[in-house]
PDB file of C-alpha atoms in Angstrom:
ATOM      1  CA  MET S   1       9.235   9.575  -7.014  1.00 96.00           C
ATOM      2  CA  SER S   2       7.839  11.405 -10.042  1.00 97.00           C
ATOM      3  CA  PHE S   3       5.220  13.097  -7.831  1.00 97.00           C
ATOM      4  CA  LEU S   4       7.973  14.465  -5.601  1.00 97.00           C
ATOM      5  CA  VAL S   5      10.343  15.447  -8.390  1.00 97.00           C
ATOM      6  CA  SER S   6       7.552  17.345 -10.148  1.00 97.00           C
ATOM      7  CA  VAL S   7       7.204  19.753  -7.194  1.00 97.00           C
ATOM      8  CA  GLU S   8      10.730  19.800  -5.794  1.00 96.00           C
ATOM      9  CA  ASP S   9      11.222  23.467  -6.706  1.00 96.00           C
ATOM     10  CA  ALA S  10       7.817  24.435  -5.287  1.00 94.00           C
ATOM     11  CA  VAL S  11       8.330  22.966  -1.803  1.00 95.00           C
ATOM     12  CA  THR S  12       8.108  25.634   0.865  1.00 93.00           C
ATOM     13  CA  PRO S  13      10.938  25.887   3.405  1.00 93.00           C
ATOM     14  CA  GLY S  14       8.541  24.497   6.007  1.00 92.00           C
ATOM     15  CA  GLY S  15       7.824  21.477   3.800  1.00 94.00           C
ATOM     16  CA  ARG S  16      11.435  20.616   2.969  1.00 95.00           C
ATOM     17  CA  GLU S  17      11.885  18.193   5.887  1.00 95.00           C
ATOM     18  CA  MET S  18       8.758  16.246   4.936  1.00 95.00           C
ATOM     19  CA  PHE S  19       9.815  16.267   1.280  1.00 97.00           C
ATOM     20  CA  GLU S  20      13.186  14.745   2.170  1.00 97.00           C
ATOM     21  CA  TRP S  21      11.521  12.224   4.496  1.00 96.00           C
ATOM     22  CA  LEU S  22       9.152  11.104   1.707  1.00 97.00           C
ATOM     23  CA  ARG S  23      11.993  10.966  -0.817  1.00 97.00           C
ATOM     24  CA  ASP S  24      13.925   8.693   1.551  1.00 97.00           C
ATOM     25  CA  LYS S  25      10.858   6.490   2.020  1.00 96.00           C
ATOM     26  CA  VAL S  26      10.498   6.139  -1.768  1.00 97.00           C
ATOM     27  CA  GLU S  27      14.197   5.432  -2.289  1.00 97.00           C
ATOM     28  CA  HIS S  28      14.132   2.662   0.319  1.00 96.00           C
ATOM     29  CA  ALA S  29      10.666   1.237  -0.373  1.00 95.00           C
ATOM     30  CA  ASP S  30      10.188  -2.464  -0.957  1.00 95.00           C
ATOM     31  CA  ASP S  31       8.830  -2.701  -4.501  1.00 94.00           C
ATOM     32  CA  ALA S  32       8.344  -6.497  -4.262  1.00 96.00           C
ATOM     33  CA  GLU S  33      10.949  -7.113  -6.952  1.00 97.00           C
ATOM     34  CA  GLY S  34      11.936 -10.757  -7.187  1.00 97.00           C
ATOM     35  CA  LEU S  35       8.802 -12.081  -5.514  1.00 98.00           C
ATOM     36  CA  PRO S  36       6.465 -14.560  -7.270  1.00 97.00           C
ATOM     37  CA  GLU S  37       4.449 -13.041 -10.088  1.00 97.00           C
ATOM     38  CA  ALA S  38       0.904 -13.530 -11.314  1.00 94.00           C
ATOM     39  CA  PHE S  39      -1.754 -11.644 -13.229  1.00 93.00           C
ATOM     40  CA  THR S  40      -2.573  -8.895 -10.777  1.00 90.00           C
ATOM     41  CA  HIS S  41      -5.155  -6.145 -10.358  1.00 85.00           C
ATOM     42  CA  GLY S  42      -3.592  -2.706  -9.964  1.00 76.00           C
ATOM     43  CA  ASN S  43      -6.140  -1.398  -7.440  1.00 80.00           C
ATOM     44  CA  TYR S  44      -7.542  -4.505  -5.833  1.00 76.00           C
ATOM     45  CA  HIS S  45      -9.733  -3.796  -2.809  1.00 74.00           C
ATOM     46  CA  ALA S  46     -13.336  -4.312  -1.692  1.00 73.00           C
ATOM     47  CA  TRP S  47     -14.551  -1.315  -3.695  1.00 74.00           C
ATOM     48  CA  ALA S  48     -13.328  -3.000  -6.889  1.00 79.00           C
ATOM     49  CA  ALA S  49     -15.863  -5.809  -6.421  1.00 82.00           C
ATOM     50  CA  VAL S  50     -19.537  -5.847  -7.311  1.00 89.00           C
ATOM     51  CA  GLY S  51     -22.094  -8.496  -6.486  1.00 89.00           C
ATOM     52  CA  SER S  52     -22.735 -10.449  -3.342  1.00 87.00           C
ATOM     53  CA  PRO S  53     -20.617 -12.897  -1.314  1.00 79.00           C
ATOM     54  CA  GLY S  54     -20.064 -16.010  -3.371  1.00 81.00           C
ATOM     55  CA  ASN S  55     -20.944 -14.164  -6.581  1.00 89.00           C
ATOM     56  CA  LEU S  56     -18.471 -11.291  -6.874  1.00 84.00           C
ATOM     57  CA  ALA S  57     -16.982  -9.784  -9.986  1.00 87.00           C
ATOM     58  CA  ILE S  58     -13.850  -7.628  -9.911  1.00 83.00           C
ATOM     59  CA  VAL S  59     -14.111  -4.422 -11.943  1.00 85.00           C
ATOM     60  CA  GLY S  60     -11.787  -1.604 -12.993  1.00 80.00           C
ATOM     61  CA  TRP S  61      -9.002  -3.586 -14.614  1.00 80.00           C
ATOM     62  CA  ALA S  62      -7.039  -0.561 -15.903  1.00 78.00           C
ATOM     63  CA  GLY S  63      -3.384  -0.858 -14.922  1.00 77.00           C
ATOM     64  CA  SER S  64      -3.590  -4.601 -14.387  1.00 88.00           C
ATOM     65  CA  GLY S  65      -1.107  -7.087 -15.754  1.00 92.00           C
ATOM     66  CA  ARG S  66       1.673  -9.440 -14.777  1.00 95.00           C
ATOM     67  CA  GLY S  67       3.773  -8.508 -11.784  1.00 95.00           C
ATOM     68  CA  PRO S  68       4.566  -9.440  -8.196  1.00 96.00           C
ATOM     69  CA  ARG S  69       1.358 -10.712  -6.620  1.00 94.00           C
ATOM     70  CA  LEU S  70       2.062  -9.384  -3.122  1.00 94.00           C
ATOM     71  CA  PRO S  71       1.395  -5.627  -3.675  1.00 93.00           C
ATOM     72  CA  ALA S  72      -2.220  -6.214  -4.743  1.00 90.00           C
ATOM     73  CA  ARG S  73      -2.731  -8.544  -1.783  1.00 89.00           C
ATOM     74  CA  ALA S  74      -1.101  -5.997   0.547  1.00 90.00           C
ATOM     75  CA  TRP S  75      -3.408  -3.203  -0.655  1.00 88.00           C
ATOM     76  CA  LEU S  76      -6.459  -5.414  -0.185  1.00 88.00           C
ATOM     77  CA  LEU S  77      -5.272  -6.270   3.331  1.00 88.00           C
ATOM     78  CA  THR S  78      -4.688  -2.564   4.041  1.00 87.00           C
ATOM     79  CA  THR S  79      -8.200  -1.584   3.009  1.00 86.00           C
ATOM     80  CA  ALA S  80      -9.682  -4.658   4.712  1.00 85.00           C
ATOM     81  CA  GLY S  81      -7.980  -3.550   7.930  1.00 83.00           C
ATOM     82  CA  GLU S  82     -10.049  -0.360   8.115  1.00 78.00           C
ATOM     83  CA  GLY S  83     -12.314  -1.616  10.819  1.00 72.00           C
ATOM     84  CA  ASP S  84     -12.348  -4.289  13.443  1.00 71.00           C
ATOM     85  CA  GLY S  85      -9.844  -6.522  11.653  1.00 70.00           C
ATOM     86  CA  GLU S  86     -12.344  -9.153  10.589  1.00 84.00           C
ATOM     87  CA  GLY S  87     -11.770  -8.105   6.989  1.00 87.00           C
ATOM     88  CA  ILE S  88      -8.107  -9.067   7.218  1.00 90.00           C
ATOM     89  CA  ASP S  89      -9.008 -12.542   8.427  1.00 90.00           C
ATOM     90  CA  ALA S  90     -11.625 -12.918   5.682  1.00 89.00           C
ATOM     91  CA  VAL S  91      -9.175 -11.850   2.958  1.00 87.00           C
ATOM     92  CA  ALA S  92      -6.464 -14.159   4.281  1.00 89.00           C
ATOM     93  CA  ARG S  93      -8.882 -17.077   4.617  1.00 88.00           C
ATOM     94  CA  GLY S  94     -10.160 -16.660   1.069  1.00 87.00           C
ATOM     95  CA  TYR S  95      -6.680 -16.220  -0.377  1.00 87.00           C
ATOM     96  CA  ARG S  96      -5.091 -19.218   1.344  1.00 88.00           C
ATOM     97  CA  GLU S  97      -7.795 -21.474  -0.105  1.00 89.00           C
ATOM     98  CA  HIS S  98      -6.099 -20.970  -3.475  1.00 89.00           C
ATOM     99  CA  ILE S  99      -2.560 -19.632  -2.915  1.00 90.00           C
ATOM    100  CA  GLN S 100       0.067 -20.093  -0.240  1.00 91.00           C
ATOM    101  CA  LEU S 101       2.430 -17.151   0.089  1.00 93.00           C
ATOM    102  CA  THR S 102       6.111 -18.035   0.205  1.00 95.00           C
ATOM    103  CA  GLY S 103       8.220 -17.453   3.283  1.00 94.00           C
ATOM    104  CA  GLU S 104       9.893 -14.501   1.565  1.00 97.00           C
ATOM    105  CA  GLU S 105       6.519 -12.954   0.732  1.00 95.00           C
ATOM    106  CA  LEU S 106       5.426 -13.260   4.351  1.00 94.00           C
ATOM    107  CA  GLU S 107       8.737 -11.777   5.517  1.00 94.00           C
ATOM    108  CA  ARG S 108       8.455  -8.803   3.163  1.00 95.00           C
ATOM    109  CA  LEU S 109       4.735  -8.189   3.730  1.00 93.00           C
ATOM    110  CA  PRO S 110       5.206  -5.343   6.266  1.00 91.00           C
ATOM    111  CA  GLY S 111       7.332  -3.348   3.824  1.00 91.00           C
ATOM    112  CA  VAL S 112       5.122  -4.060   0.822  1.00 93.00           C
ATOM    113  CA  LEU S 113       2.058  -3.004   2.845  1.00 91.00           C
ATOM    114  CA  ALA S 114       3.456   0.530   2.742  1.00 90.00           C
ATOM    115  CA  MET S 115       3.752   0.620  -1.075  1.00 91.00           C
ATOM    116  CA  ARG S 116       0.301   2.010  -1.944  1.00 89.00           C
ATOM    117  CA  PRO S 117       0.071   4.295   1.121  1.00 91.00           C
ATOM    118  CA  LEU S 118       3.473   5.723   0.123  1.00 94.00           C
ATOM    119  CA  TRP S 119       2.228   6.373  -3.419  1.00 94.00           C
ATOM    120  CA  LEU S 120      -0.874   8.093  -2.004  1.00 93.00           C
ATOM    121  CA  ALA S 121       1.201  10.115   0.486  1.00 95.00           C
ATOM    122  CA  CYS S 122       3.419  11.377  -2.347  1.00 96.00           C
ATOM    123  CA  LEU S 123       0.314  12.239  -4.351  1.00 96.00           C
ATOM    124  CA  ASP S 124      -1.069  14.190  -1.356  1.00 95.00           C
ATOM    125  CA  PHE S 125       2.261  15.967  -0.898  1.00 96.00           C
ATOM    126  CA  ARG S 126       2.404  16.934  -4.576  1.00 97.00           C
ATOM    127  CA  GLN S 127      -1.073  18.427  -4.433  1.00 96.00           C
ATOM    128  CA  SER S 128      -0.271  20.392  -1.292  1.00 95.00           C
ATOM    129  CA  ALA S 129       3.010  21.688  -2.746  1.00 95.00           C
ATOM    130  CA  ARG S 130       1.164  22.815  -5.864  1.00 95.00           C
ATOM    131  CA  ASN S 131      -1.176  24.754  -3.575  1.00 94.00           C
ATOM    132  CA  GLY S 132       1.752  26.322  -1.709  1.00 93.00           C
ATOM    133  CA  SER S 133       1.257  24.374   1.501  1.00 93.00           C
ATOM    134  CA  THR S 134       2.534  21.316   3.340  1.00 92.00           C
ATOM    135  CA  PRO S 135       0.187  18.538   4.470  1.00 91.00           C
ATOM    136  CA  PRO S 136       0.077  17.728   8.192  1.00 90.00           C
ATOM    137  CA  MET S 137       2.430  14.944   9.275  1.00 89.00           C
ATOM    138  CA  ASP S 138      -0.192  13.216  11.399  1.00 88.00           C
ATOM    139  CA  GLU S 139      -3.082  13.006   8.919  1.00 89.00           C
ATOM    140  CA  GLY S 140      -4.041  11.012   5.865  1.00 89.00           C
ATOM    141  CA  TRP S 141      -1.607   8.664   4.156  1.00 91.00           C
ATOM    142  CA  ILE S 142       1.404  10.622   5.375  1.00 92.00           C
ATOM    143  CA  GLY S 143       0.201  10.003   8.931  1.00 90.00           C
ATOM    144  CA  TRP S 144      -0.269   6.313   8.079  1.00 88.00           C
ATOM    145  CA  LEU S 145       3.381   6.128   6.989  1.00 90.00           C
ATOM    146  CA  ALA S 146       4.588   8.083  10.006  1.00 90.00           C
ATOM    147  CA  ARG S 147       3.152   5.358  12.244  1.00 88.00           C
ATOM    148  CA  PRO S 148       4.872   2.130  11.074  1.00 85.00           C
ATOM    149  CA  GLU S 149       3.290   0.200  13.922  1.00 86.00           C
ATOM    150  CA  HIS S 150       0.049   0.267  11.914  1.00 82.00           C
ATOM    151  CA  ALA S 151       1.597  -1.664   8.999  1.00 83.00           C
ATOM    152  CA  GLU S 152       3.377  -3.981  11.435  1.00 87.00           C
ATOM    153  CA  ARG S 153       0.082  -4.763  13.227  1.00 88.00           C
ATOM    154  CA  LEU S 154      -1.718  -5.368   9.927  1.00 88.00           C
ATOM    155  CA  ALA S 155       1.103  -7.596   8.706  1.00 89.00           C
ATOM    156  CA  ALA S 156       1.197  -9.600  11.940  1.00 92.00           C
ATOM    157  CA  GLN S 157      -2.551 -10.216  11.826  1.00 92.00           C
ATOM    158  CA  ALA S 158      -2.449 -11.084   8.126  1.00 91.00           C
ATOM    159  CA  ILE S 159       0.510 -13.433   8.533  1.00 91.00           C
ATOM    160  CA  ALA S 160      -1.186 -15.219  11.428  1.00 92.00           C
ATOM    161  CA  SER S 161      -4.353 -15.598   9.349  1.00 89.00           C
ATOM    162  CA  LEU S 162      -2.466 -16.709   6.239  1.00 86.00           C
ATOM    163  CA  ARG S 163      -0.675 -19.395   8.238  1.00 86.00           C
ATOM    164  CA  ALA S 164      -3.831 -20.644  10.023  1.00 79.00           C
TER     165      ALA S 164
END
């Protein structure tokens, strides 16, 4: 929300509808409050790992700490889904060897999947507003949010893999 508030007065008339749409998304986002907590990596995805399969080290621990475990898992699933979907199955398979998500975590996964893309969409919007423009609705992270079927498909595949 701070990204949006910081440019509220700079939003062009043509960008006002998107601004209000993003504000509504932020106000109604699932922040994973009340879900099981663990030590979690703030930007956990494949690019935060170095090494080779079976001998990986996670790097870039800034912003890490205790919090709901689902957002980090959701971001990893989101980035793992950027291809043929095999990455989602691999992430789920590796995760379920150690942790079983609760029923509530599985139920809230589709909403939590949108958490990081929403943050990135608001960041993109802020930058565009600072430049006097409005980002296109069908591109980048804003486009990702505008198509909720993407998160629903990712969640369905991840849930099926996590339950396997």
